[in-house]
GROMACS .gro file of C-alpha atoms in nm:
model
  326
    1MET     CA    1   2.614   1.925  -0.025
    2SER     CA    2   2.324   1.901   0.217
    3ARG     CA    3   2.083   1.615   0.164
    4LYS     CA    4   1.720   1.664   0.069
    5ARG     CA    5   1.489   1.572   0.357
    6VAL     CA    6   1.183   1.351   0.314
    7LEU     CA    7   0.909   1.259   0.564
    8ILE     CA    8   0.751   0.916   0.512
    9THR     CA    9   0.438   0.844   0.718
   10GLY     CA   10   0.349   0.478   0.774
   11ALA     CA   11   0.725   0.417   0.759
   12ALA     CA   12   0.716   0.085   0.948
   13GLY     CA   13   0.452  -0.064   0.719
   14PHE     CA   14   0.502  -0.288   0.417
   15LEU     CA   15   0.522  -0.013   0.152
   16GLY     CA   16   0.651   0.260   0.386
   17SER     CA   17   0.955   0.056   0.484
   18HIS     CA   18   1.044  -0.016   0.120
   19LEU     CA   19   1.011   0.358   0.049
   20CYS     CA   20   1.249   0.436   0.337
   21ASP     CA   21   1.503   0.197   0.181
   22ARG     CA   22   1.465   0.357  -0.162
   23PHE     CA   23   1.505   0.716  -0.040
   24ILE     CA   24   1.808   0.625   0.173
   25LYS     CA   25   1.959   0.461  -0.138
   26GLU     CA   26   1.885   0.779  -0.339
   27GLY     CA   27   2.084   0.987  -0.087
   28PHE     CA   28   1.801   1.151   0.108
   29HIS     CA   29   1.776   1.219   0.480
   30VAL     CA   30   1.471   1.010   0.571
   31ILE     CA   31   1.236   1.091   0.859
   32GLY     CA   32   1.006   0.797   0.928
   33MET     CA   33   0.682   0.835   1.124
   34ASP     CA   34   0.445   0.558   1.237
   35ASN     CA   35   0.213   0.493   1.532
   36LEU     CA   36   0.286   0.118   1.489
   37ILE     CA   37  -0.083   0.024   1.504
   38THR     CA   38  -0.034  -0.199   1.198
   39GLY     CA   39   0.333  -0.127   1.118
   40ASP     CA   40   0.627  -0.324   1.261
   41LEU     CA   41   0.961  -0.177   1.371
   42ARG     CA   42   1.135  -0.491   1.245
   43ASN     CA   43   1.069  -0.365   0.891
   44ILE     CA   44   1.298  -0.066   0.947
   45GLU     CA   45   1.532  -0.174   1.231
   46HIS     CA   46   1.816  -0.215   0.979
   47LEU     CA   47   1.796   0.163   0.918
   48PHE     CA   48   1.826   0.276   1.282
   49LYS     CA   49   2.206   0.266   1.279
   50LEU     CA   50   2.221   0.505   0.982
   51GLU     CA   51   2.308   0.870   1.031
   52HIS     CA   52   2.053   0.981   0.772
   53PHE     CA   53   1.750   0.801   0.913
   54GLU     CA   54   1.538   0.913   1.208
   55PHE     CA   55   1.211   0.777   1.341
   56TYR     CA   56   0.919   0.931   1.527
   57HIS     CA   57   0.665   0.705   1.699
   58HIS     CA   58   0.364   0.927   1.635
   59ASP     CA   59   0.004   0.923   1.509
   60VAL     CA   60  -0.032   1.156   1.210
   61SER     CA   61  -0.404   1.199   1.283
   62LYS     CA   62  -0.283   1.427   1.562
   63PHE     CA   63  -0.078   1.743   1.505
   64ILE     CA   64   0.249   1.684   1.314
   65HIS     CA   65   0.565   1.884   1.377
   66VAL     CA   66   0.893   1.815   1.201
   67PRO     CA   67   1.176   2.057   1.281
   68GLY     CA   68   1.397   2.194   1.004
   69GLU     CA   69   1.365   2.190   0.629
   70LEU     CA   70   1.144   1.940   0.450
   71HIS     CA   71   1.150   1.891   0.073
   72TYR     CA   72   0.915   1.596   0.024
   73ILE     CA   73   0.636   1.419   0.214
   74LEU     CA   74   0.500   1.074   0.129
   75HIS     CA   75   0.178   1.003   0.318
   76PHE     CA   76   0.146   0.624   0.349
   77ALA     CA   77   0.002   0.597   0.701
   78SER     CA   78  -0.317   0.389   0.695
   79PRO     CA   79  -0.435   0.038   0.764
   80ALA     CA   80  -0.449  -0.117   0.417
   81SER     CA   81  -0.579  -0.470   0.461
   82PRO     CA   82  -0.951  -0.543   0.507
   83ILE     CA   83  -0.879  -0.754   0.814
   84ASP     CA   84  -0.736  -0.441   0.981
   85TYR     CA   85  -0.957  -0.161   0.859
   86LEU     CA   86  -1.277  -0.353   0.934
   87LYS     CA   87  -1.160  -0.378   1.299
   88ILE     CA   88  -1.045  -0.016   1.331
   89PRO     CA   89  -1.286   0.175   1.106
   90ILE     CA   90  -1.267   0.506   1.293
   91GLN     CA   91  -0.885   0.519   1.294
   92THR     CA   92  -0.890   0.432   0.922
   93LEU     CA   93  -1.120   0.725   0.845
   94LYS     CA   94  -0.920   0.957   1.070
   95VAL     CA   95  -0.583   0.882   0.913
   96GLY     CA   96  -0.731   0.931   0.565
   97ALA     CA   97  -0.901   1.258   0.662
   98LEU     CA   98  -0.726   1.423   0.960
   99GLY     CA   99  -0.389   1.261   0.886
  100THR     CA  100  -0.397   1.382   0.527
  101HIS     CA  101  -0.509   1.728   0.639
  102ASN     CA  102  -0.214   1.747   0.880
  103CYS     CA  103   0.034   1.628   0.616
  104LEU     CA  104  -0.097   1.881   0.362
  105GLY     CA  105  -0.075   2.159   0.623
  106LEU     CA  106   0.286   2.062   0.691
  107ALA     CA  107   0.362   2.055   0.316
  108LYS     CA  108   0.214   2.405   0.283
  109VAL     CA  109   0.420   2.546   0.574
  110LYS     CA  110   0.744   2.376   0.462
  111LYS     CA  111   0.683   2.438   0.089
  112ALA     CA  112   0.735   2.065   0.041
  113ARG     CA  113   0.604   1.849  -0.241
  114ILE     CA  114   0.363   1.583  -0.111
  115LEU     CA  115   0.262   1.249  -0.259
  116VAL     CA  116  -0.042   1.075  -0.107
  117ALA     CA  117  -0.105   0.701  -0.126
  118SER     CA  118  -0.449   0.643  -0.271
  119THR     CA  119  -0.572   0.304  -0.384
  120SER     CA  120  -0.753   0.112  -0.655
  121GLU     CA  121  -1.030   0.079  -0.392
  122VAL     CA  122  -1.149   0.429  -0.494
  123TYR     CA  123  -1.299   0.246  -0.793
  124GLY     CA  124  -1.500   0.022  -0.557
  125ASP     CA  125  -1.654  -0.278  -0.731
  126PRO     CA  126  -1.588  -0.137  -1.078
  127LEU     CA  127  -1.838  -0.133  -1.362
  128VAL     CA  128  -1.558  -0.037  -1.606
  129HIS     CA  129  -1.274  -0.277  -1.689
  130PRO     CA  130  -0.980  -0.221  -1.685
  131GLN     CA  131  -0.994   0.086  -1.461
  132THR     CA  132  -0.865   0.416  -1.599
  133GLU     CA  133  -0.802   0.724  -1.383
  134ASP     CA  134  -1.103   0.895  -1.543
  135TYR     CA  135  -1.342   0.635  -1.398
  136TRP     CA  136  -1.525   0.772  -1.091
  137GLY     CA  137  -1.589   0.438  -0.927
  138ASN     CA  138  -1.874   0.234  -0.781
  139VAL     CA  139  -1.838   0.258  -0.403
  140ASN     CA  140  -2.089   0.178  -0.129
  141PRO     CA  141  -2.023   0.460   0.123
  142VAL     CA  142  -2.212   0.284   0.405
  143GLY     CA  143  -2.087  -0.070   0.341
  144PRO     CA  144  -1.817  -0.223   0.564
  145ARG     CA  145  -1.537  -0.143   0.315
  146GLY     CA  146  -1.659   0.217   0.276
  147VAL     CA  147  -1.442   0.330   0.569
  148TYR     CA  148  -1.127   0.263   0.364
  149ASP     CA  149  -1.263   0.349   0.018
  150GLU     CA  150  -1.418   0.680   0.127
  151ALA     CA  151  -1.118   0.776   0.343
  152LYS     CA  152  -0.902   0.748   0.030
  153ARG     CA  153  -1.156   0.930  -0.191
  154PHE     CA  154  -1.166   1.215   0.063
  155MET     CA  155  -0.785   1.210   0.070
  156GLU     CA  156  -0.777   1.269  -0.305
  157SER     CA  157  -1.035   1.553  -0.280
  158ILE     CA  158  -0.856   1.744  -0.004
  159THR     CA  159  -0.520   1.691  -0.177
  160MET     CA  160  -0.655   1.849  -0.497
  161ALA     CA  161  -0.812   2.130  -0.292
  162TYR     CA  162  -0.473   2.212  -0.135
  163HIS     CA  163  -0.320   2.201  -0.482
  164THR     CA  164  -0.574   2.436  -0.643
  165TYR     CA  165  -0.644   2.665  -0.346
  166HIS     CA  166  -0.306   2.684  -0.170
  167GLY     CA  167  -0.078   2.601  -0.464
  168VAL     CA  168   0.079   2.305  -0.279
  169GLU     CA  169   0.277   2.072  -0.507
  170THR     CA  170   0.079   1.748  -0.483
  171ARG     CA  171   0.097   1.400  -0.637
  172ILE     CA  172  -0.163   1.121  -0.608
  173VAL     CA  173  -0.078   0.755  -0.667
  174ARG     CA  174  -0.356   0.496  -0.697
  175ILE     CA  175  -0.195   0.173  -0.583
  176PHE     CA  176  -0.322  -0.164  -0.706
  177ASN     CA  177  -0.260  -0.501  -0.536
  178THR     CA  178   0.106  -0.519  -0.438
  179TYR     CA  179   0.306  -0.799  -0.279
  180GLY     CA  180   0.658  -0.883  -0.168
  181PRO     CA  181   0.881  -0.930   0.138
  182ARG     CA  182   0.761  -0.763   0.464
  183MET     CA  183   0.393  -0.829   0.400
  184ARG     CA  184   0.227  -0.968   0.711
  185LEU     CA  185   0.134  -1.334   0.673
  186ASN     CA  186  -0.187  -1.279   0.869
  187ASP     CA  187  -0.306  -0.959   0.702
  188GLY     CA  188  -0.595  -1.130   0.524
  189ARG     CA  189  -0.488  -1.054   0.166
  190ALA     CA  190  -0.495  -1.331  -0.092
  191LEU     CA  191  -0.123  -1.383  -0.150
  192PRO     CA  192   0.001  -1.406   0.212
  193ALA     CA  193  -0.315  -1.599   0.306
  194PHE     CA  194  -0.254  -1.863   0.039
  195ILE     CA  195   0.118  -1.895   0.113
  196GLY     CA  196   0.056  -1.905   0.490
  197GLN     CA  197  -0.205  -2.181   0.446
  198ALA     CA  198   0.030  -2.380   0.221
  199LEU     CA  199   0.318  -2.348   0.472
  200ARG     CA  200   0.092  -2.463   0.757
  201GLY     CA  201  -0.042  -2.755   0.554
  202GLU     CA  202  -0.397  -2.614   0.548
  203ASP     CA  203  -0.644  -2.608   0.261
  204LEU     CA  204  -0.636  -2.282   0.061
  205THR     CA  205  -0.946  -2.068   0.114
  206VAL     CA  206  -1.101  -1.901  -0.189
  207PHE     CA  207  -1.403  -1.673  -0.140
  208GLY     CA  208  -1.697  -1.699  -0.379
  209ASP     CA  209  -1.633  -1.920  -0.684
  210GLY     CA  210  -1.279  -1.782  -0.729
  211SER     CA  211  -1.364  -1.611  -1.059
  212GLN     CA  212  -1.293  -1.264  -0.915
  213THR     CA  213  -0.968  -1.122  -1.049
  214ARG     CA  214  -0.670  -0.938  -0.909
  215SER     CA  215  -0.358  -0.794  -1.072
  216PHE     CA  216  -0.050  -0.839  -0.853
  217CYS     CA  217   0.244  -0.596  -0.871
  218TYR     CA  218   0.583  -0.677  -0.715
  219VAL     CA  219   0.686  -0.423  -0.453
  220ASP     CA  220   1.011  -0.308  -0.625
  221ASP     CA  221   0.816  -0.220  -0.940
  222LEU     CA  222   0.560  -0.025  -0.738
  223ILE     CA  223   0.826   0.172  -0.548
  224GLU     CA  224   0.990   0.267  -0.877
  225GLY     CA  225   0.656   0.397  -1.009
  226ILE     CA  226   0.594   0.598  -0.691
  227TYR     CA  227   0.944   0.748  -0.703
  228ARG     CA  228   0.899   0.853  -1.066
  229LEU     CA  229   0.558   1.004  -0.995
  230LEU     CA  230   0.695   1.208  -0.703
  231MET     CA  231   0.969   1.346  -0.928
  232SER     CA  232   0.726   1.421  -1.212
  233ASP     CA  233   0.525   1.742  -1.254
  234TYR     CA  234   0.181   1.576  -1.275
  235ALA     CA  235  -0.078   1.659  -1.007
  236TYR     CA  236  -0.370   1.431  -1.099
  237PRO     CA  237  -0.411   1.064  -0.995
  238VAL     CA  238  -0.196   0.800  -1.163
  239ASN     CA  239  -0.262   0.424  -1.149
  240VAL     CA  240   0.047   0.224  -1.053
  241GLY     CA  241   0.006  -0.152  -1.067
  242ASN     CA  242   0.058  -0.458  -1.284
  243PRO     CA  243  -0.208  -0.514  -1.554
  244ASP     CA  244  -0.137  -0.891  -1.562
  245GLU     CA  245  -0.478  -1.010  -1.437
  246ILE     CA  246  -0.552  -1.353  -1.285
  247SER     CA  247  -0.854  -1.512  -1.118
  248LEU     CA  248  -0.811  -1.599  -0.750
  249LYS     CA  249  -0.887  -1.965  -0.824
  250ASP     CA  250  -0.604  -1.980  -1.081
  251PHE     CA  251  -0.378  -1.790  -0.843
  252ALA     CA  252  -0.446  -2.039  -0.561
  253GLU     CA  253  -0.352  -2.318  -0.805
  254GLU     CA  254  -0.026  -2.137  -0.888
  255ILE     CA  255   0.058  -2.119  -0.515
  256ILE     CA  256  -0.018  -2.492  -0.469
  257LYS     CA  257   0.219  -2.569  -0.757
  258LEU     CA  258   0.494  -2.336  -0.629
  259THR     CA  259   0.483  -2.458  -0.268
  260GLY     CA  260   0.436  -2.825  -0.354
  261THR     CA  261   0.160  -2.853  -0.094
  262THR     CA  262  -0.085  -3.142  -0.128
  263GLN     CA  263  -0.373  -2.935   0.011
  264LYS     CA  264  -0.684  -2.855  -0.188
  265ILE     CA  265  -0.885  -2.536  -0.249
  266VAL     CA  266  -1.196  -2.483  -0.033
  267TYR     CA  267  -1.464  -2.226  -0.116
  268LYS     CA  268  -1.631  -1.986   0.129
  269PRO     CA  269  -1.897  -1.713   0.081
  270LEU     CA  270  -1.780  -1.388  -0.080
  271PRO     CA  271  -1.748  -1.093   0.165
  272GLN     CA  272  -1.982  -0.794   0.111
  273ASP     CA  273  -1.874  -0.542  -0.157
  274ASP     CA  274  -1.568  -0.749  -0.251
  275PRO     CA  275  -1.456  -0.624  -0.596
  276LYS     CA  276  -1.515  -0.879  -0.875
  277GLN     CA  277  -1.248  -0.738  -1.104
  278ARG     CA  278  -0.933  -0.543  -1.047
  279GLN     CA  279  -0.699  -0.445  -1.331
  280PRO     CA  280  -0.521  -0.114  -1.378
  281ASP     CA  281  -0.504   0.070  -1.706
  282ILE     CA  282  -0.146   0.201  -1.682
  283THR     CA  283  -0.142   0.404  -2.005
  284ARG     CA  284  -0.096   0.727  -1.806
  285ALA     CA  285   0.199   0.590  -1.605
  286LYS     CA  286   0.364   0.464  -1.925
  287GLU     CA  287   0.321   0.796  -2.105
  288LEU     CA  288   0.400   1.036  -1.819
  289LEU     CA  289   0.658   0.839  -1.621
  290GLY     CA  290   0.799   0.593  -1.874
  291TRP     CA  291   0.705   0.329  -1.617
  292GLU     CA  292   0.576  -0.023  -1.644
  293PRO     CA  293   0.629  -0.330  -1.423
  294LYS     CA  294   0.936  -0.544  -1.496
  295VAL     CA  295   0.905  -0.834  -1.248
  296SER     CA  296   0.690  -1.127  -1.362
  297ARG     CA  297   0.444  -1.282  -1.117
  298ALA     CA  298   0.634  -1.614  -1.123
  299GLU     CA  299   0.959  -1.436  -1.031
  300GLY     CA  300   0.809  -1.207  -0.765
  301VAL     CA  301   0.599  -1.475  -0.595
  302LYS     CA  302   0.904  -1.703  -0.571
  303VAL     CA  303   1.103  -1.430  -0.387
  304THR     CA  304   0.805  -1.362  -0.159
  305TYR     CA  305   0.760  -1.734  -0.085
  306GLU     CA  306   1.131  -1.762   0.011
  307TYR     CA  307   1.085  -1.463   0.244
  308PHE     CA  308   0.782  -1.618   0.417
  309LYS     CA  309   0.965  -1.953   0.446
  310SER     CA  310   1.254  -1.778   0.623
  311LEU     CA  311   1.031  -1.635   0.901
  312PRO     CA  312   1.039  -1.788   1.250
  313LYS     CA  313   0.780  -2.063   1.293
  314GLU     CA  314   0.572  -1.860   1.540
  315GLU     CA  315   0.506  -1.601   1.264
  316LEU     CA  316   0.322  -1.873   1.072
  317TYR     CA  317   0.073  -1.922   1.353
  318LYS     CA  318   0.030  -1.560   1.458
  319LEU     CA  319  -0.334  -1.457   1.467
  320PRO     CA  320  -0.451  -1.131   1.309
  321LYS     CA  321  -0.399  -0.831   1.535
  322ASP     CA  322  -0.648  -0.770   1.815
  323PHE     CA  323  -0.669  -0.390   1.840
  324ASN     CA  324  -0.867  -0.401   2.163
  325LYS     CA  325  -0.571  -0.528   2.359
  326LYS     CA  326  -0.394  -0.253   2.547
   0.00000   0.00000   0.00000
């Protein structure tokens, strides 16, 4: 029996690499693609020895060609942390617009089903809480975060256009805050930032007064939701995330307790357009996919902490990526 073939863009990233693992486990032939601007080959090096994994070092914002049959495409190429997309705004917009256009064109030619990775950021700084898929969002298109938010909103629009106009089988997942092994310690997001600071013996930095909320989903739960959505017959956006909401101040205190650090919390000004609340309404995912998260925050954060502790010491002190270096 020949294996189904799947293309995963952003394959060397945090989520992309976990997707590669899942599709290999499910018996697919996996084609990974990544330009490695924010991804890391170490996330997928364990797959290189496998017969049913291949990798292309390529930027999907340029033309994409994949020889042979293709049954599924998962488009996950994009910087996803503010620390990255604020430094490379043009590339972020291009991968959301041109990259998505190229992936949809490939899906059309290959008659493949495509799932695109959208984000809870399409809701911006929401005026509705929790956020349902029917909420249109509150996004500042010309603010610093607009490059990511609007890239993903355009991605959803062009994906639906290919679905309605060309009849391409499309799926749209709106991903809420996710964490787990293979996150970059220096990617600027709350969880790795707090754990990294605790491991280095630094005070934990909370922006604003720490009352802003996030809802953290463990990566294995998220991947399960994405897999089920791909295999479903639903073309409209679906929120996938964990509705268990916590303030960043309380979360920092949880990390202090878990790591046993004696450091304190320090407060800094809130970045522009930073969302005050973030909580998915997952009614649609429950009803359509029979999906809800299984891993508690206490359990997932413990596994993630052990992963970060196991990294070589130099990883702890690595500075965020400088994209100007050749």
